[in-house]
XYZ file of C-alpha atoms in Angstrom:
587
model
C 22.816 14.424 18.629
C 20.506 16.137 16.178
C 19.565 14.392 12.950
C 18.570 16.343 9.867
C 16.566 14.636 7.141
C 15.206 16.458 4.129
C 13.812 13.739 1.905
C 14.548 15.626 -1.299
C 18.230 16.301 -0.639
C 19.919 13.519 1.365
C 22.248 11.328 -0.686
C 22.917 8.239 1.420
C 25.449 6.680 -0.937
C 27.864 9.538 -0.273
C 27.916 9.146 3.517
C 30.536 7.244 5.478
C 29.281 3.951 6.899
C 29.078 5.164 10.498
C 27.110 8.274 9.586
C 24.862 6.109 7.438
C 24.075 3.869 10.414
C 23.365 6.858 12.654
C 21.070 8.408 10.061
C 19.169 5.162 9.560
C 18.686 4.480 13.253
C 17.488 8.050 13.847
C 14.952 8.273 11.023
C 13.473 4.801 10.945
C 10.489 5.860 13.047
C 8.437 7.406 10.245
C 6.663 5.975 7.191
C 6.219 7.576 4.745
C 9.209 9.849 5.251
C 8.233 13.523 5.634
C 9.314 16.269 3.285
C 11.385 17.844 6.064
C 12.375 16.102 9.296
C 14.676 17.347 12.048
C 15.094 15.320 15.248
C 17.282 14.990 18.324
C 17.922 12.452 21.088
C 16.076 13.840 24.102
C 13.605 11.447 25.730
C 10.033 12.573 26.438
C 7.134 10.642 27.957
C 3.385 10.784 27.352
C 1.419 11.829 30.427
C -1.415 9.426 31.229
C -3.826 12.368 31.330
C -2.556 14.002 28.130
C -4.889 16.672 26.777
C -5.470 17.555 23.157
C -6.439 21.157 22.418
C -8.022 21.699 19.030
C -8.831 24.937 17.294
C -10.185 25.519 13.847
C -10.363 29.151 13.024
C -12.284 30.914 14.442
C -13.618 28.557 17.211
C -11.639 26.748 19.948
C -12.165 23.645 22.040
C -10.098 21.872 24.670
C -10.275 18.112 25.174
C -9.286 16.041 28.155
C -8.539 12.351 27.940
C -11.777 10.360 27.481
C -13.699 13.637 27.506
C -15.027 14.928 24.202
C -16.307 18.349 23.308
C -19.815 18.714 21.898
C -20.037 17.886 18.217
C -21.144 21.453 17.553
C -17.642 22.680 18.476
C -15.492 19.686 17.494
C -15.735 18.177 14.001
C -16.582 14.479 14.108
C -13.545 13.592 12.017
C -11.271 15.247 14.598
C -13.084 13.707 17.552
C -12.676 10.177 16.182
C -9.047 10.864 15.186
C -8.133 11.973 18.702
C -9.805 8.889 20.137
C -7.753 6.667 17.820
C -4.576 8.600 18.657
C -5.032 7.861 22.360
C -5.639 4.220 21.532
C -2.479 4.031 19.440
C -0.351 5.698 22.091
C -1.553 3.625 25.038
C -2.705 0.355 23.475
C -0.224 -0.424 20.679
C 2.371 -1.449 23.295
C 5.092 -1.525 20.658
C 8.491 -2.281 22.197
C 11.109 -1.798 19.431
C 13.559 -4.506 20.538
C 13.938 -5.758 16.966
C 15.640 -2.488 15.989
C 18.513 -2.574 18.484
C 21.451 -4.956 18.955
C 20.354 -8.100 20.756
C 20.055 -7.821 24.529
C 21.228 -4.204 24.445
C 19.930 -1.740 27.089
C 18.328 0.549 24.539
C 15.435 1.797 26.653
C 15.618 5.058 28.615
C 15.633 5.141 32.399
C 12.252 5.339 34.109
C 13.715 7.381 36.979
C 13.377 10.914 35.641
C 10.679 11.783 33.124
C 9.843 14.931 31.207
C 6.173 14.578 30.345
C 4.063 15.696 27.409
C 0.858 16.966 29.006
C -0.674 18.881 26.105
C -0.877 18.678 22.320
C -2.033 21.878 20.642
C -3.633 21.427 17.213
C -4.561 24.294 14.954
C -6.486 23.787 11.718
C -5.930 26.965 9.783
C -8.980 26.746 7.546
C -12.490 25.428 7.960
C -13.094 22.349 5.843
C -14.948 22.953 2.598
C -18.365 21.420 2.017
C -16.744 18.804 -0.243
C -14.039 17.822 2.240
C -15.585 14.382 2.772
C -15.761 13.710 -0.992
C -13.041 15.833 -2.554
C -11.919 15.886 -6.129
C -8.210 15.356 -6.563
C -6.303 18.383 -5.315
C -9.252 20.077 -3.603
C -7.922 19.391 -0.103
C -4.643 20.786 1.201
C -3.156 17.771 3.014
C -0.063 19.510 4.402
C 0.807 19.741 8.081
C 3.551 20.711 10.505
C 4.518 19.016 13.761
C 6.920 20.283 16.402
C 7.976 18.771 19.732
C 10.326 20.759 21.952
C 12.797 19.354 24.476
C 10.513 20.388 27.327
C 7.498 18.557 25.868
C 5.544 21.269 24.084
C 3.745 19.781 21.073
C 2.149 21.832 18.306
C 0.422 20.691 15.131
C -0.801 22.935 12.347
C -2.687 21.852 9.250
C -4.751 23.424 6.523
C -7.497 20.778 6.693
C -8.853 18.026 8.892
C -7.108 15.497 6.643
C -3.821 17.237 7.374
C -4.585 16.912 11.087
C -5.149 13.172 10.611
C -1.769 12.755 8.915
C -0.030 14.790 11.615
C -1.549 12.662 14.377
C -0.455 9.464 12.611
C 3.078 10.845 12.336
C 2.939 11.798 16.015
C 2.024 8.256 17.098
C 4.872 6.772 15.040
C 7.403 8.675 17.155
C 6.464 6.810 20.366
C 7.241 3.413 21.896
C 6.133 1.339 24.851
C 8.688 0.799 27.646
C 9.054 -2.917 28.338
C 9.245 -2.421 32.120
C 6.024 -0.443 32.464
C 2.756 -0.912 30.615
C 1.815 2.725 31.244
C 5.064 4.356 30.103
C 5.160 5.574 26.500
C 8.185 7.550 25.275
C 9.919 9.098 22.303
C 13.719 9.249 22.070
C 13.654 11.772 19.222
C 12.968 15.202 20.741
C 13.214 17.911 19.651
C 11.280 17.192 16.458
C 10.441 19.541 13.604
C 8.419 18.215 10.672
C 6.985 19.966 7.642
C 5.158 17.588 5.364
C 2.909 17.367 2.313
C 2.249 14.686 -0.313
C 3.930 14.534 -3.693
C 0.774 13.202 -5.394
C -2.835 14.059 -4.483
C -4.247 10.619 -5.434
C -2.820 7.693 -3.435
C -4.881 4.544 -3.685
C -5.315 0.794 -3.453
C -7.503 -1.177 -5.848
C -9.063 -4.163 -4.059
C -10.917 -6.782 -6.108
C -13.837 -7.974 -3.950
C -15.667 -9.799 -6.777
C -13.430 -12.726 -7.704
C -13.253 -13.642 -4.042
C -15.588 -12.198 -1.443
C -14.266 -10.248 1.558
C -16.295 -9.687 4.713
C -16.859 -6.045 5.551
C -14.422 -6.216 8.461
C -11.586 -7.160 6.069
C -12.287 -4.033 4.024
C -12.476 -1.824 7.126
C -9.190 -3.228 8.417
C -7.603 -2.489 5.037
C -8.892 1.092 5.232
C -7.234 1.444 8.637
C -3.899 0.273 7.247
C -4.222 2.604 4.266
C -4.706 5.534 6.622
C -1.613 4.597 8.673
C 0.398 4.676 5.425
C -1.115 8.018 4.333
C -3.069 6.723 1.366
C -6.292 8.621 0.674
C -8.396 6.365 -1.573
C -9.574 2.773 -1.840
C -11.025 1.570 -5.131
C -13.342 -1.421 -4.730
C -13.584 -3.486 -7.900
C -16.953 -4.699 -6.714
C -18.382 -6.740 -9.616
C -16.917 -8.972 -12.307
C -17.785 -11.909 -14.541
C -17.376 -14.385 -11.704
C -19.743 -12.769 -9.190
C -21.985 -9.771 -8.558
C -22.018 -9.235 -4.762
C -23.315 -5.633 -4.891
C -26.953 -5.398 -3.839
C -29.129 -3.191 -6.053
C -32.549 -3.095 -4.325
C -34.265 -2.042 -7.562
C -32.889 -5.258 -9.147
C -32.814 -7.746 -6.267
C -31.977 -10.795 -8.386
C -28.656 -9.286 -9.444
C -26.944 -10.078 -6.151
C -29.241 -12.888 -5.035
C -28.343 -14.888 -8.138
C -25.040 -13.263 -9.013
C -23.213 -13.574 -5.679
C -21.342 -16.770 -4.868
C -23.830 -17.356 -2.053
C -26.962 -15.424 -1.183
C -25.451 -14.004 1.999
C -22.082 -13.061 0.455
C -23.228 -9.639 -0.650
C -22.709 -5.966 0.139
C -25.966 -4.302 1.166
C -26.615 -0.557 0.858
C -25.945 -0.336 4.598
C -22.623 -2.162 4.172
C -21.529 0.243 1.452
C -22.549 3.251 3.522
C -20.690 1.869 6.542
C -17.551 1.346 4.463
C -17.768 4.833 2.968
C -18.350 6.539 6.321
C -15.550 4.537 7.928
C -13.254 5.724 5.151
C -14.309 9.365 5.440
C -13.478 9.352 9.158
C -9.938 8.224 8.279
C -9.329 10.421 5.255
C -9.943 7.555 2.803
C -12.378 8.138 -0.069
C -14.116 4.926 -1.165
C -14.564 4.585 -4.940
C -16.669 1.797 -6.453
C -16.110 0.224 -9.857
C -18.622 -1.652 -11.958
C -16.437 -2.833 -14.826
C -18.320 -2.771 -18.148
C -19.162 -3.646 -20.844
C -16.641 -6.478 -20.420
C -16.272 -8.394 -17.162
C -20.059 -8.552 -16.774
C -20.921 -12.241 -17.328
C -22.382 -12.570 -13.811
C -25.329 -10.400 -14.912
C -26.472 -13.341 -17.059
C -27.303 -15.318 -13.913
C -30.215 -12.937 -13.304
C -30.729 -11.333 -16.737
C -29.452 -13.686 -19.463
C -30.861 -11.602 -22.322
C -28.485 -8.725 -21.496
C -25.266 -10.687 -22.033
C -23.658 -11.925 -25.219
C -21.374 -14.974 -25.522
C -22.135 -16.169 -22.008
C -19.956 -18.970 -20.621
C -18.841 -20.461 -23.916
C -17.044 -23.708 -23.080
C -14.474 -25.063 -23.504
C -13.229 -22.282 -25.793
C -13.821 -19.498 -23.238
C -10.378 -17.982 -23.907
C -11.515 -16.961 -27.405
C -14.171 -14.727 -25.876
C -12.738 -13.554 -22.544
C -9.518 -13.168 -20.575
C -10.965 -15.293 -17.775
C -13.904 -17.670 -17.483
C -16.799 -17.287 -17.687
C -17.066 -15.363 -20.928
C -19.830 -12.841 -21.398
C -20.222 -9.110 -22.027
C -23.084 -6.625 -21.988
C -24.729 -6.266 -25.365
C -23.736 -2.925 -26.826
C -26.798 -1.723 -28.698
C -29.664 -3.276 -26.781
C -32.533 -1.111 -25.432
C -32.920 -3.665 -22.632
C -29.308 -3.060 -21.544
C -29.858 0.677 -21.381
C -33.043 0.177 -19.357
C -31.107 -2.084 -16.998
C -28.332 0.472 -16.579
C -30.883 3.209 -15.933
C -32.218 1.193 -12.994
C -28.724 0.450 -11.670
C -27.618 4.074 -11.781
C -30.856 5.496 -10.384
C -30.621 3.131 -7.428
C -26.885 3.184 -6.731
C -25.435 6.585 -7.580
C -27.542 8.779 -5.259
C -26.420 6.548 -2.371
C -22.735 6.870 -3.249
C -22.451 10.544 -4.119
C -22.648 11.957 -0.546
C -19.353 10.209 0.266
C -17.441 9.999 -2.998
C -16.597 12.286 -5.887
C -15.703 9.451 -8.270
C -17.093 6.300 -9.836
C -15.151 3.837 -11.994
C -16.916 2.482 -15.086
C -14.141 0.069 -16.057
C -13.629 -0.611 -19.751
C -10.616 -2.950 -19.784
C -10.066 -6.154 -21.749
C -13.069 -5.816 -24.026
C -13.198 -8.891 -26.264
C -14.304 -8.195 -29.821
C -15.130 -11.823 -30.622
C -18.009 -11.808 -28.154
C -19.826 -9.251 -30.308
C -20.105 -11.680 -33.200
C -22.757 -13.323 -31.000
C -24.448 -10.015 -30.116
C -27.539 -9.644 -32.338
C -27.367 -5.868 -31.832
C -23.814 -5.714 -33.253
C -23.152 -8.918 -35.289
C -19.477 -8.144 -35.822
C -16.049 -8.508 -34.263
C -14.658 -5.561 -36.214
C -13.416 -2.698 -34.065
C -14.658 -0.206 -36.626
C -18.202 -1.518 -36.153
C -17.990 -1.857 -32.364
C -16.398 1.544 -31.619
C -19.437 3.786 -32.320
C -21.625 1.571 -30.122
C -19.010 1.659 -27.393
C -18.807 5.467 -27.591
C -22.593 5.704 -27.166
C -22.466 3.233 -24.271
C -19.760 5.158 -22.390
C -21.401 8.525 -23.080
C -24.666 7.270 -21.578
C -23.004 5.985 -18.418
C -20.838 9.042 -17.887
C -23.817 11.364 -18.321
C -25.580 9.463 -15.532
C -22.546 9.815 -13.279
C -22.246 13.545 -13.866
C -25.950 14.044 -13.228
C -25.322 12.571 -9.774
C -22.263 14.711 -9.083
C -19.730 11.954 -9.776
C -16.612 12.133 -11.939
C -15.851 9.118 -14.163
C -12.724 6.960 -14.067
C -11.985 4.488 -16.881
C -9.310 1.944 -17.678
C -6.753 3.011 -20.269
C -8.135 0.898 -23.119
C -11.102 3.232 -23.526
C -8.745 6.047 -24.539
C -5.690 4.339 -25.957
C -7.133 1.263 -27.707
C -10.644 2.373 -28.605
C -9.838 6.062 -29.117
C -13.051 7.141 -27.451
C -13.826 10.800 -26.957
C -13.784 11.291 -23.197
C -14.737 14.340 -21.190
C -11.938 16.482 -19.838
C -13.039 15.526 -16.320
C -12.470 11.794 -16.879
C -9.492 10.197 -15.136
C -7.741 7.473 -17.131
C -6.334 4.615 -15.080
C -3.268 3.134 -16.754
C -1.890 -0.309 -15.991
C -0.050 -1.770 -18.976
C 3.156 0.267 -19.263
C 4.962 3.540 -18.713
C 4.137 4.368 -22.329
C 0.454 4.198 -21.383
C 0.963 7.020 -18.883
C 2.923 9.100 -21.375
C 0.374 8.545 -24.145
C -2.520 9.427 -21.854
C -1.085 12.752 -20.729
C 0.048 13.491 -24.284
C -3.648 13.451 -25.205
C -4.276 15.992 -22.445
C -6.000 13.594 -20.033
C -5.418 13.117 -16.321
C -3.768 9.790 -15.497
C -3.366 7.344 -12.653
C -0.357 5.041 -12.686
C -0.133 1.408 -11.603
C 2.060 -0.485 -14.084
C 1.404 -4.219 -13.638
C 5.125 -4.904 -13.965
C 5.646 -3.027 -10.692
C 2.433 -2.480 -8.714
C 0.334 -5.657 -9.140
C 0.362 -7.432 -5.782
C -1.246 -10.649 -7.051
C 1.658 -11.564 -9.336
C 4.034 -14.459 -8.730
C 1.660 -17.037 -7.231
C 1.558 -19.071 -10.439
C -1.372 -20.033 -12.614
C -4.809 -20.436 -11.094
C -6.011 -22.187 -14.272
C -5.902 -26.002 -14.277
C -4.285 -27.763 -17.250
C -5.212 -31.132 -18.680
C -2.327 -33.625 -19.097
C -2.269 -33.103 -22.860
C -1.590 -29.357 -22.492
C 0.243 -29.163 -19.162
C 3.739 -29.378 -20.662
C 3.022 -26.306 -22.792
C 2.463 -24.177 -19.683
C 5.148 -25.641 -17.428
C 6.374 -24.285 -14.964
C 2.918 -22.661 -14.693
C 3.973 -19.068 -14.069
C 1.193 -16.514 -14.119
C 1.057 -13.737 -16.716
C 2.803 -11.192 -14.523
C 5.406 -13.266 -12.675
C 7.589 -12.803 -10.740
C 6.278 -11.515 -7.420
C 6.524 -7.744 -7.143
C 8.658 -7.424 -4.023
C 8.687 -4.197 -2.036
C 12.040 -3.116 -3.484
C 10.697 -3.334 -7.037
C 7.518 -1.512 -6.005
C 9.649 1.148 -4.312
C 11.741 1.648 -7.452
C 8.791 2.602 -9.647
C 8.679 6.257 -10.598
C 5.193 7.477 -11.585
C 6.762 10.342 -13.536
C 9.182 8.251 -15.609
C 9.111 9.434 -19.211
C 6.676 12.286 -18.520
C 7.777 15.694 -19.849
C 7.963 18.467 -17.223
C 5.045 20.342 -18.762
C 2.743 17.329 -18.289
C 3.643 16.040 -14.818
C 0.640 17.866 -13.336
C -1.604 15.481 -15.271
C -0.208 12.487 -13.371
C -2.487 12.688 -10.342
C -0.962 9.714 -8.560
C -1.759 6.050 -8.736
C -3.004 2.824 -7.273
C -1.372 -0.396 -6.201
C -3.553 -3.351 -7.204
C -4.774 -6.422 -5.332
C -6.566 -8.757 -7.737
C -8.148 -11.682 -5.947
C -8.024 -14.837 -8.069
C -5.808 -16.402 -5.361
C -6.403 -14.069 -2.432
C -9.208 -13.943 0.106
C -9.660 -12.842 3.698
C -7.258 -15.509 4.994
C -4.157 -14.177 3.229
C -5.294 -10.636 2.382
C -3.144 -8.765 4.905
C 0.060 -10.565 3.981
C -0.599 -10.112 0.252
C -1.037 -6.347 0.593
C 1.202 -5.353 3.499
C 3.872 -4.170 3.792
C 4.452 -4.169 0.010
C 1.694 -1.598 -0.553
C 3.446 0.598 2.009
C 6.312 0.936 -0.472
C 3.913 2.357 -3.062
C 2.477 4.561 -0.347
C 5.829 6.225 0.267
C 6.427 6.687 -3.464
C 3.063 8.440 -3.757
C 3.508 10.539 -0.617
C 7.224 11.360 -0.717
C 8.099 10.791 -4.381
C 10.271 8.114 -5.961
C 13.351 10.317 -6.268
C 15.095 13.131 -4.478
C 15.713 16.510 -6.086
C 18.990 15.270 -7.522
C 17.013 12.723 -9.515
C 18.361 9.766 -7.554
C 16.310 6.768 -6.480
C 15.587 6.648 -2.768
C 17.833 4.278 -0.829
C 16.536 0.813 0.068
C 19.100 0.740 2.891
C 17.521 3.795 4.490
C 13.950 2.707 3.752
C 14.177 -0.888 4.945
C 14.285 -0.295 8.741
C 11.501 2.274 8.492
C 9.372 -0.160 6.491
C 10.122 -2.880 9.041
C 8.973 -0.567 11.810
C 5.664 0.394 10.203
C 5.137 -3.322 9.619
C 5.595 -3.968 13.339
C 3.126 -1.218 14.165
C 0.577 -2.662 11.746
C 0.934 -6.084 13.357
C 0.395 -4.556 16.803
C -2.762 -2.927 15.436
C -4.216 -6.195 14.134
C -2.994 -6.317 10.516
C -1.094 -9.536 9.780
C 1.550 -7.949 7.547
C 4.518 -10.054 6.471
C 8.074 -9.357 7.653
C 10.463 -7.214 5.635
C 13.624 -8.935 6.894
C 14.738 -11.404 9.549
C 15.459 -9.956 12.980
C 19.235 -10.304 12.520
C 19.050 -7.615 9.831
C 16.898 -5.176 11.759
C 19.075 -5.577 14.865
C 22.366 -4.992 13.064
C 22.062 -1.842 10.987
C 23.621 -2.255 7.550
C 25.049 -5.768 7.961
C 22.433 -7.116 5.520
C 23.324 -4.600 2.797
C 25.574 -4.912 -0.249
C-alpha cells in the first residue's frame, strides 16, 4: 500500500471510514505534518554502523558512527545534530504498542532485514553570516527527504536549519522492535517528503520571572521546541515580582530583586541558553517588560519606581501585585537604562536578532504619583512614553537588535514605531488586523486560544467578605485552552490577502503564576505542539477547511510518546483505548 498525503489538499471528511482509518494509521508518524508526504509499507532497518555523509557546496565530508569530521569541514550545528540523531534512533527505544489493537502482532519479522547503511545529506547553500541570529525570513527552512525501498536515504536542504528539520522528521519515522534492543525499523518505505513552514516565526513565550526555572528546565524546553519545529523561545525574564537577570554593572538588581540570591540567571547562563538554542535552530529572545511590570527594580533602586507596592489597593495601580512602574521622565531612569543596555545588549547580540521591550498593561494611575509626570491623563503620559520607547529602541538598534513590543504600544498608545518593530498581539483577532492595517509586522497569540496558563482558577486569595463575589474563582481567561481549541486557531483569520505577509507567525504563551519546574512540561506539552503544527503547516488546507482533529490526534499522541521517551513529561492526549482503536473515539 502507498499512502499519499498532501497537507493542503486532503479532505478527510469526504473519505469512507475504512480509508480514513488507513490514512490515519499511515500518517500518524510525523508532527508537524509535512507539506507533501508520500509513503508505503515496506519495512527497513537502521544498520548499527549507519554512516551520515554531509556535503555543503562546495566541500564534502563523510561521517562514520561515533566518528566526527574536523570542525573545519563540518559545521558545528551539523555535527551536534548528527550526534543527536544517532541518540534518537538508538536510545529513544520507542515501541509503538499504544497505536495498534491490543495484543496484535504489529511488529515486522526480525528474520529478513533490508538495512539503511548510509544517509546522504546535501546542504545546497552555505549558511549566511547571520544564520545563528536570523531576522524573520532570512533563512530558508525547507528540506526534502526520500527513502527508497532498498534503503537509500537522501536529504536536501537550503540551510543548516533545514537539515535539522529533515533529521527530526527522519527520526520520527522509526521505532524500536520490542524483541531486540538493537533493532530499529520503519514500516513506511518508500518515503518522499517535501516540506517548508507556513510561517517564519514559530515561538513559545516562557515567563521565568513570576516563578523561577532552573537552566535545565529551559534547555529541556528548547529541546522539545526543536522536536516540534519551532524556531524561537521568548524568555519573559523580569517582572514586578522578581528580577532574576544578573546585570554585572548593576549587581544589586538581581541580588535584591531575585526571589533568592542564588535564583538568578548569570551572563554565563544566558550565553549557555542562547548557544544551546542556536545548535537546535532555536533563537532565544529576551524580554525586559517596561515601563510597566518593573516594580522589582524598587528593591534595589527605589527612586526609579513610582507607586511601589501600594497596599491594599494594589489593583488600582497594577494588574498584579506588587504595583510599581518606571518613572517616565526621570534622568535617573535614563541613566539606569543606559547601564542596563550597555551591559546586556552586547552580550545578547551575537546570538539573537531581536529584543523585546514589553509595553503591556501600563497603568495610568501610577503616574499620578510620579513627580516627573504628575498626571493620569493619557494625553500627558503619551509624549513621555514616546520618548521612553524611542530611547530604548535606539539602544537596541545600535547593538544590532530589532525591537519587539506588546500591542498596546501601537494600538492603545498610538506610538510612532519604526518600520522594523514587530508588534506582538495577544488580546484579539482584531488586534492582528488593526496592526497589519497600520502597516506593521505582527505576531499572533490570542489569549482566548494560545494562553497555556488559563483554566487553573484564581491565584489571588479572597477574604471571606469578598469571596462570594468571585465564586467559583475562575481566572480571567478560563477555561483551559485544550489542544483542540489551540489547533483551531487560524493566525490569518480576518486578514486581507494583501496583508498576510505582515503576519510573521506567533507565539504560544506560558505565564507562570501557577507553573514552575514541577509542572512545566505538562503545562506546555503536548498542547504547544498543536500551535507548532498550525505555525508550520497552517491552520487550514487550500480549500479553506480546518484541519481534522481525527487525523491529527494519533500523530499528536505519537509525538507526545516520543517526547516522554526523551525526558519531557508531557501529558497524554487520549487514553490508550482510543489510540489502539482508530476512530472509535470520534464523533
